[in-house]
């Protein structure tokens, strides 16, 4: 790429980072997991060579191949740079699963071509919930950082409108890891995701921090849908923290086989809460969510604050069900320090997800067990929707729900009435809430 162009673009980088010889790399900030720290420390990152910099060609008509070529050049110790005040358009599937000890500094804006038709057959497809990706990250020891400047823009409105026209059109998630072992994702602005904002799959030992997520709706007849903040799937030892999320659907969702996850210091607005699940949807499958700590969450304008959603069982001799009957367990989940503002439910635990009725659910209880769950130090006020009820805890049978506790729950409905809770098949001795309805 032309040197004069790089020099011109460098004019926008903070002065301290520019030297007479060219670009001097802004350092990766010292990223620390906290206040809660993972029980298994993250692996150390290999040293990077400050002079091994690979610029993604800003003039490339498709930034996808340019990004792949920069990654090949800078793998094993270098840093890829996307310059500020520059828009890079990714127009073809971009597979970055071969990364080794490399950093990616995003100071510009990355967008994805919004040719809906083009991506239908070409986006990376996954069987799980028909997930699709424009690009994917995998490998070892990778830090992707935006210093609060970088933007990833999914041009979501085109996709939300396409969904209104065709309910089953594939909408890629904005950002995804698949087989990423060790690293961080930080300081990025993510907006207008077609589908989920982030999916962390088949990955481990990743710190995610200082991410700003929002949607800009330009056609109110086609609002955003399914724009989860983060979904974790078949992943372990992941920390998600210090971020703001303005979205529709789950703020964070723990999908099958998410273990050792910490979520802390988030401000979520307009979401469906911090959710375990849904799980147990597919008969014959075994789903595990275990050792999750959710700490210090401010949740506003959501359908739920803390949420656990499990599908019920299915009648005997049912085979191949995709609406319940799946096995597995949810174990050792803590939600601590949770501020509710205008959420419909402060807590919603259900083992009757999408059941036609409570009777139908009780007739065929969930196969998937829930145990060792703690909700503690919940504060705030719910929305008017269920006033005076503020929470709901519904197990399909006492035998499949064990040791579910609620302590110091100081949540009120907006009216002056005493807060009420729906408790079904629960051990009420362990619930420090006012159970009024079965
Ligand atoms: C995350 O927030 C905590 C508490 O506000 C702070 O101590 C920590 O430095 C922050 N971490 C990062 C990486 O910004
Ligand atoms: C809707 O999108 C799906 C997935 O791309 C496609 O298979 C189907 O043909 C589309 N339906 C219509 C009516 O366009
Ligand atoms: C806005 O959304 C509606 C409903 O999906 C659609 O019919 C209309 O074409 C959209 N408008 C534009 C400008 O895309
Ligand atoms: C909770 O998170 C907020 C940011 O959302 C932060 O300012 C505050 O210091 C955190 N509190 C604790 C106890 O960590
Ligand atoms: C929270 O979401 C509502 C709409 O759901 C929006 O009106 C409001 O501006 C959002 N708050 C912030 C701080 O972005
Ligand atoms: C989850 O892990 C268990 C135990 O390793 C395995 O049997 C099961 O198939 C996994 N489930 C999924 C959805 O990956
Ligand atoms: C429960 O999970 C936490 C992490 O959230 C972990 O530190 C703790 O050891 C786990 N407890 C048990 C009994 O495994
Ligand atoms: C909740 O929604 C209301 C109205 O949409 C908005 O004014 C308020 O800022 C939102 N709260 C937060 C914390 O964003
Ligand atoms: C289920 O199948 C078994 C053997 O195939 C049969 O004996 C049993 O009656 C069936 N149960 C129901 C409820 O249909």
XYZ file of C-alpha atoms and ligand atoms in Angstrom:
564
model
C 0.000 0.000 0.000
C 1.163 3.544 -0.753
C 3.300 5.086 1.963
C 1.833 8.551 1.434
C -1.598 7.221 2.163
C -0.479 5.707 5.460
C 1.190 8.989 6.392
C -1.966 10.939 5.575
C -4.093 8.627 7.677
C -1.666 8.752 10.571
C -2.592 12.389 11.045
C -5.601 11.195 13.009
C -3.755 8.968 15.480
C -3.080 10.603 18.871
C 0.167 12.572 18.544
C 2.099 10.498 21.054
C 1.783 7.447 18.879
C 3.329 9.022 15.777
C 7.061 9.112 15.275
C 9.035 10.567 12.395
C 9.718 7.079 11.162
C 6.044 6.217 10.854
C 3.557 4.485 13.020
C 4.374 3.738 16.610
C 2.066 1.166 17.994
C -0.260 2.188 20.850
C 0.305 -0.478 23.475
C -2.279 -3.078 24.352
C -3.753 -1.767 27.625
C -3.098 -3.775 30.751
C -6.328 -5.752 30.839
C -7.226 -7.231 34.197
C -10.176 -9.399 35.112
C -11.898 -7.940 38.167
C -13.372 -7.631 40.730
C -13.937 -11.413 40.406
C -10.998 -13.294 38.987
C -11.084 -16.595 37.122
C -10.263 -19.702 39.151
C -7.873 -20.774 36.389
C -5.503 -17.914 35.510
C -5.301 -16.964 31.858
C -2.196 -18.201 29.994
C 0.564 -15.648 29.486
C 0.721 -13.876 26.154
C 3.969 -14.155 24.160
C 5.867 -10.883 23.611
C 5.000 -9.000 20.439
C 7.644 -7.294 18.275
C 6.761 -3.559 18.303
C 8.110 -3.095 14.800
C 6.251 -5.987 13.192
C 3.169 -4.123 12.018
C 0.917 -5.205 9.181
C -1.528 -2.608 7.883
C -4.704 -3.845 6.301
C -4.815 -2.217 2.879
C -7.451 0.520 3.221
C -7.913 0.641 -0.542
C -8.715 -3.025 -0.942
C -12.217 -3.361 -2.433
C -12.814 -6.266 -0.051
C -11.122 -6.000 3.342
C -11.603 -9.755 3.945
C -8.657 -11.033 1.867
C -6.616 -7.989 2.978
C -7.177 -8.924 6.609
C -6.249 -12.561 5.964
C -3.072 -11.517 4.183
C -2.115 -9.140 7.023
C -2.711 -11.983 9.481
C -0.428 -14.323 7.512
C 2.294 -11.668 7.409
C 2.063 -10.771 11.090
C 1.299 -14.145 12.650
C 3.707 -15.262 15.386
C 4.509 -11.997 17.101
C 3.192 -9.067 15.071
C 0.251 -6.680 15.144
C -2.326 -6.011 12.458
C -3.463 -2.391 12.321
C -6.670 -0.940 10.918
C -6.190 2.805 10.766
C -8.493 5.419 12.289
C -11.030 7.331 10.222
C -10.936 4.579 7.654
C -13.779 2.272 6.693
C -12.926 -1.303 5.815
C -15.678 -3.280 4.109
C -15.593 -7.049 4.446
C -17.407 -8.481 1.437
C -16.532 -12.183 1.583
C -16.316 -14.836 4.309
C -13.145 -14.224 6.287
C -11.624 -17.169 8.106
C -9.130 -16.078 10.763
C -8.891 -19.355 12.654
C -5.169 -19.842 12.017
C -3.944 -17.109 14.364
C -0.899 -17.556 16.636
C 0.395 -14.912 19.061
C -0.884 -11.953 17.130
C -2.665 -8.732 18.048
C -5.256 -6.879 16.002
C -5.600 -3.167 16.645
C -8.845 -1.799 15.235
C -8.862 2.011 15.175
C -11.061 2.368 12.099
C -14.521 1.095 11.247
C -15.184 -2.390 9.952
C -18.462 -2.928 8.100
C -19.817 -5.974 6.302
C -21.386 -5.793 2.886
C -25.150 -5.907 3.423
C -25.845 -7.988 0.338
C -28.248 -10.301 2.142
C -28.592 -12.655 -0.819
C -24.813 -13.005 -1.195
C -24.255 -14.104 2.399
C -27.076 -16.686 2.512
C -24.981 -19.525 1.098
C -21.548 -18.082 1.884
C -21.494 -17.089 5.555
C -19.860 -19.699 7.826
C -22.756 -21.863 8.978
C -23.152 -23.772 12.246
C -25.828 -26.302 13.110
C -26.374 -24.777 16.553
C -29.363 -22.460 16.229
C -28.558 -21.994 12.543
C -25.735 -19.667 13.487
C -23.846 -17.838 10.757
C -20.727 -15.689 10.739
C -19.225 -13.170 8.299
C -15.801 -13.753 9.861
C -14.413 -15.914 12.617
C -11.434 -15.874 14.926
C -9.533 -18.885 16.219
C -6.055 -19.995 17.196
C -3.934 -19.154 20.204
C -3.000 -16.014 22.077
C -4.847 -13.317 20.155
C -5.637 -9.826 21.460
C -8.162 -7.788 19.521
C -8.287 -4.225 20.793
C -9.940 -0.974 19.817
C -8.846 1.478 22.562
C -12.445 2.729 22.691
C -12.038 4.077 19.132
C -12.559 1.092 16.839
C -16.008 0.332 15.475
C -17.550 -2.874 14.128
C -20.783 -2.040 12.308
C -23.115 -4.795 11.063
C -25.415 -2.449 9.080
C -28.167 -4.245 10.959
C -31.157 -2.341 9.610
C -30.890 -4.045 6.211
C -30.971 -7.419 7.959
C -33.812 -6.574 10.356
C -35.877 -5.428 7.373
C -34.952 -8.611 5.463
C -36.132 -10.645 8.441
C -39.500 -8.888 8.375
C -39.841 -9.980 4.742
C -38.549 -13.538 5.272
C -38.562 -14.905 8.806
C -35.992 -17.621 8.039
C -33.370 -15.537 6.257
C -29.920 -16.222 7.773
C -28.551 -13.241 9.634
C -24.881 -13.532 10.627
C -23.712 -12.715 14.142
C -21.495 -9.631 14.212
C -18.439 -11.175 15.878
C -17.504 -14.778 16.560
C -14.731 -16.924 17.899
C -14.475 -20.585 16.978
C -11.580 -22.404 18.621
C -9.856 -19.399 20.177
C -7.543 -20.400 23.033
C -6.220 -17.515 25.094
C -6.487 -13.810 24.435
C -8.659 -10.769 24.841
C -11.224 -8.633 23.090
C -11.390 -5.058 24.359
C -12.167 -1.417 23.720
C -14.521 -1.916 20.783
C -17.734 -0.220 19.757
C -20.111 -2.722 18.233
C -23.267 -1.526 16.573
C -26.167 -2.712 14.459
C -25.692 -6.430 14.576
C -27.844 -8.420 12.129
C -28.266 -11.139 14.799
C -26.290 -11.760 18.042
C -23.497 -9.272 18.663
C -20.989 -11.854 19.880
C -20.762 -15.606 19.964
C -17.920 -17.348 21.803
C -17.785 -20.963 20.583
C -15.382 -23.838 21.229
C -13.103 -21.380 22.986
C -11.382 -20.921 26.333
C -9.318 -18.490 28.421
C -10.627 -15.235 26.993
C -11.049 -11.843 28.678
C -13.622 -9.519 27.147
C -13.732 -5.981 28.516
C -14.738 -2.418 27.708
C -17.153 -3.140 24.891
C -19.923 -0.725 23.936
C -22.927 -2.268 22.194
C -25.938 -0.552 20.625
C -28.369 -0.496 17.713
C -29.396 2.454 15.557
C -32.890 1.852 14.243
C -33.766 3.809 11.086
C -36.930 1.882 10.150
C -39.186 1.527 13.158
C -41.408 -0.941 11.257
C -38.451 -3.335 11.211
C -36.946 -3.262 14.686
C -33.871 -5.273 15.668
C -34.411 -8.903 16.649
C -32.270 -11.476 18.455
C -29.408 -9.029 19.005
C -27.984 -10.824 22.078
C -24.929 -9.129 23.571
C -22.906 -12.327 24.085
C -23.660 -16.015 23.737
C -21.198 -18.584 25.022
C -21.306 -22.119 23.628
C -18.985 -25.079 24.278
C -16.580 -22.689 25.962
C -14.807 -22.416 29.289
C -12.963 -19.844 31.392
C -14.420 -16.729 29.805
C -14.714 -13.329 31.535
C -17.070 -10.663 30.174
C -16.894 -7.351 32.025
C -16.971 -3.537 32.163
C -19.273 -3.042 29.201
C -22.506 -1.326 28.229
C -25.146 -3.115 26.222
C -28.219 -1.493 24.655
C -29.991 -4.250 22.805
C -33.025 -6.409 22.224
C -32.862 -9.992 23.507
C -30.423 -11.482 26.016
C -27.715 -9.224 27.391
C -25.578 -12.328 27.964
C -26.699 -15.912 27.411
C -24.975 -19.108 28.503
C -25.730 -21.721 25.896
C -24.937 -25.471 26.144
C -21.579 -26.387 27.647
C -20.608 -23.032 29.059
C -18.459 -23.538 32.156
C -16.303 -21.287 34.358
C -17.787 -18.033 33.142
C -17.616 -14.694 34.972
C -19.828 -11.805 33.917
C -19.338 -8.591 35.882
C -19.790 -4.820 35.887
C -22.230 -4.682 33.001
C -24.845 -2.067 32.291
C -27.598 -3.639 30.235
C -30.581 -1.712 28.864
C -33.606 -3.029 26.984
C -32.599 -6.688 27.023
C -33.978 -10.037 28.117
C -31.542 -10.249 31.015
C -28.545 -12.403 31.850
C -29.751 -15.849 30.877
C -28.781 -19.434 31.391
C -30.200 -21.181 28.349
C -32.391 -21.967 26.909
C -31.268 -25.541 27.597
C -32.771 -29.000 27.197
C -34.407 -28.106 23.906
C -33.128 -31.096 21.939
C -33.942 -34.630 22.999
C -30.864 -36.856 22.957
C -28.533 -33.964 23.633
C -26.732 -33.307 26.923
C -26.369 -29.662 27.949
C -24.163 -28.428 30.799
C -23.912 -24.940 32.283
C -21.717 -24.948 35.378
C -19.625 -22.658 37.584
C -20.958 -19.309 36.452
C -20.595 -16.120 38.484
C -22.645 -13.089 37.523
C -21.624 -10.094 39.622
C -22.588 -6.428 39.794
C -25.064 -5.982 36.986
C -27.212 -2.903 36.357
C -30.185 -4.044 34.345
C -32.750 -1.583 32.964
C -35.865 -1.812 30.821
C -35.535 -5.571 30.440
C -38.060 -8.376 30.365
C -35.976 -10.156 33.009
C -33.002 -9.475 35.264
C -31.546 -12.880 36.150
C -32.980 -15.696 34.077
C -32.710 -19.479 33.828
C -34.779 -21.059 31.067
C -35.095 -24.802 30.692
C -37.381 -26.775 28.394
C -39.745 -29.313 29.977
C -39.747 -33.036 29.272
C -41.684 -34.765 26.511
C -44.218 -37.621 26.643
C -42.774 -41.160 26.727
C -41.784 -42.683 23.396
C -41.299 -39.261 21.822
C -38.234 -39.281 19.607
C -36.285 -36.490 17.970
C -38.011 -33.712 19.900
C -36.667 -30.217 19.362
C -39.068 -28.699 21.855
C -37.851 -30.176 25.116
C -36.744 -33.472 26.596
C -33.023 -32.758 26.452
C -30.811 -33.940 29.330
C -27.975 -32.357 31.297
C -27.654 -30.041 34.241
C -27.292 -26.448 35.402
C -25.088 -26.367 38.497
C -23.330 -23.825 40.692
C -24.613 -20.563 39.276
C -24.404 -17.385 41.372
C -26.053 -14.071 40.629
C -24.771 -11.489 43.125
C -25.335 -7.718 43.305
C -28.007 -7.050 40.756
C -29.670 -3.648 40.315
C -33.096 -3.722 38.686
C -34.653 -0.709 37.026
C -37.981 -1.179 35.251
C -37.527 -4.892 34.485
C -40.678 -7.011 34.202
C -39.215 -9.758 36.420
C -36.187 -9.309 38.677
C -35.664 -13.083 38.504
C -37.286 -15.593 36.182
C -36.392 -19.236 36.650
C -38.445 -21.665 34.613
C -38.306 -25.325 33.775
C -41.438 -24.943 31.680
C -39.978 -22.878 28.828
C -42.531 -22.801 25.994
C -44.720 -25.387 27.759
C -48.330 -25.140 26.626
C -49.456 -25.014 30.270
C -48.162 -25.582 33.780
C -50.180 -28.833 33.879
C -48.554 -30.066 30.662
C -45.156 -29.161 32.112
C -45.813 -30.917 35.422
C -47.022 -34.024 33.566
C -43.637 -34.356 31.827
C -41.062 -32.661 34.043
C -37.741 -31.445 32.696
C -35.046 -34.077 32.342
C -32.391 -31.414 32.799
C -31.603 -30.801 36.505
C -31.064 -27.413 38.135
C -28.983 -27.354 41.322
C -26.859 -25.147 43.588
C -28.171 -21.800 42.427
C -27.800 -18.605 44.464
C -29.490 -15.263 43.830
C -28.263 -12.699 46.329
C -28.229 -8.970 46.946
C -30.841 -7.955 44.416
C -32.051 -4.369 44.578
C -34.358 -1.987 42.754
C -37.821 -1.671 41.312
C -39.529 -3.706 38.620
C -41.830 -2.446 35.852
C -45.612 -2.190 36.198
C -46.169 -5.275 34.058
C -46.694 -7.864 36.828
C -47.113 -5.489 39.798
C -47.258 -6.507 42.661
C -45.369 -9.619 41.491
C -41.671 -9.075 40.925
C -40.279 -12.554 40.319
C -41.130 -16.093 39.281
C -39.465 -19.370 40.221
C -41.054 -22.373 38.503
C -39.685 -25.899 38.623
C -41.446 -28.659 36.727
C -40.967 -31.081 39.654
C -39.187 -30.853 43.040
C -36.978 -33.813 42.094
C -35.265 -31.921 39.282
C -34.583 -28.667 41.185
C -32.201 -28.803 44.132
C -30.727 -26.194 46.424
C -32.024 -23.052 44.773
C -31.538 -20.100 47.115
C -32.588 -16.459 47.185
C -30.997 -14.204 49.824
C -31.320 -10.499 50.528
C -33.715 -9.756 47.701
C -34.755 -6.123 48.109
C -36.859 -5.594 45.001
C -40.171 -3.712 44.972
C -42.935 -3.252 42.448
C -43.576 0.347 41.360
C -46.819 0.468 43.400
C -46.519 0.690 47.148
C -47.709 -2.935 47.442
C -45.657 -5.673 49.113
C -43.583 -7.569 46.550
C -44.953 -10.984 45.594
C -43.289 -14.008 44.048
C -44.573 -16.990 42.092
C -42.953 -20.134 43.531
C -43.828 -23.525 42.029
C -42.308 -26.828 43.168
C -39.608 -24.885 45.015
C -38.076 -25.530 48.429
C -39.470 -22.335 49.949
C -37.287 -22.702 53.071
C -34.359 -21.603 50.923
C -36.107 -18.587 49.427
C -35.968 -15.323 51.311
C -38.869 -13.946 49.255
C -42.624 -13.615 49.692
C -43.994 -16.643 47.811
C -47.696 -16.094 47.244
C -48.733 -18.109 44.217
C -48.018 -21.714 43.389
C -13.085 -3.057 35.190
O -13.771 -2.352 36.213
C -13.187 -2.480 37.499
C -14.119 -1.821 38.511
O -14.741 -0.683 37.982
C -11.799 -1.841 37.448
O -11.177 -1.999 38.698
C -10.964 -2.524 36.383
O -9.742 -1.851 36.232
C -11.669 -2.499 35.053
N -10.906 -3.326 34.135
C -10.588 -2.938 32.923
C -9.782 -3.882 32.118
O -10.974 -1.883 32.467
C -36.055 -17.200 3.078
O -34.662 -17.378 3.363
C -34.232 -18.718 3.328
C -32.765 -18.734 3.769
O -31.985 -17.973 2.929
C -34.416 -19.264 1.919
O -34.037 -20.615 1.891
C -35.868 -19.138 1.523
O -36.012 -19.520 0.175
C -36.349 -17.715 1.676
N -37.789 -17.648 1.438
C -38.326 -16.778 0.610
C -39.830 -16.840 0.474
O -37.668 -15.981 -0.037
C -39.282 -0.599 6.619
O -39.787 -1.829 7.118
C -41.012 -2.232 6.503
C -41.534 -3.473 7.234
O -40.603 -4.503 7.133
C -40.776 -2.482 5.006
O -41.959 -2.849 4.399
C -40.221 -1.218 4.378
O -39.859 -1.493 3.050
C -38.985 -0.747 5.135
N -38.551 0.528 4.605
C -37.371 0.684 4.014
C -37.048 2.061 3.569
O -36.574 -0.240 3.885
C -20.166 -2.156 39.515
O -20.055 -1.805 38.136
C -20.024 -0.400 37.940
C -19.986 -0.167 36.436
O -21.169 -0.671 35.863
C -18.808 0.179 38.613
O -18.814 1.570 38.474
C -18.826 -0.163 40.090
O -17.623 0.249 40.671
C -18.949 -1.681 40.268
N -19.117 -1.996 41.678
C -18.487 -2.998 42.257
C -18.841 -3.258 43.674
O -17.640 -3.655 41.693
C -32.364 2.342 26.889
O -33.270 1.794 25.934
C -34.368 2.648 25.662
C -35.275 1.944 24.683
O -35.422 0.614 25.021
C -33.872 3.932 25.053
O -34.973 4.815 24.878
C -32.849 4.573 25.975
O -32.279 5.689 25.324
C -31.746 3.599 26.310
N -30.838 4.189 27.272
C -29.591 4.499 26.985
C -28.774 5.026 28.112
O -29.117 4.321 25.879
C -21.523 -31.193 26.637
O -20.515 -31.904 27.310
C -20.904 -33.255 27.625
C -19.802 -33.859 28.482
O -18.582 -33.685 27.872
C -21.128 -34.007 26.327
O -21.558 -35.319 26.607
C -22.215 -33.293 25.536
O -22.398 -33.916 24.277
C -21.853 -31.836 25.317
N -22.997 -31.147 24.753
C -22.890 -30.273 23.765
C -24.147 -29.599 23.331
O -21.830 -29.989 23.246
C -18.664 -22.690 41.788
O -18.263 -21.817 40.736
C -17.282 -20.894 41.153
C -16.999 -20.008 39.963
O -18.140 -19.315 39.621
C -16.034 -21.604 41.609
O -15.100 -20.666 42.077
C -16.371 -22.572 42.712
O -15.243 -23.340 43.034
C -17.483 -23.509 42.264
N -17.895 -24.341 43.389
C -17.864 -25.653 43.329
C -18.359 -26.370 44.548
O -17.432 -26.262 42.351
C -34.983 2.991 30.295
O -35.915 3.400 29.286
C -36.341 4.753 29.439
C -37.451 5.017 28.446
O -37.273 4.295 27.264
C -35.153 5.653 29.236
O -35.528 6.997 29.400
C -34.081 5.326 30.261
O -32.920 6.068 29.998
C -33.732 3.842 30.210
N -32.815 3.531 31.283
C -31.504 3.374 31.097
C -30.683 3.133 32.304
O -31.008 3.413 30.004
C -43.688 -46.917 24.869
O -43.143 -47.983 24.106
C -43.081 -49.212 24.822
C -42.340 -50.228 23.990
O -42.114 -49.803 22.698
C -44.500 -49.660 25.171
O -44.456 -50.863 25.902
C -45.190 -48.579 25.962
O -46.546 -48.923 26.196
C -45.126 -47.246 25.267
N -45.637 -46.205 26.184
C -46.542 -45.297 25.800
C -46.964 -44.327 26.850
O -46.983 -45.236 24.691
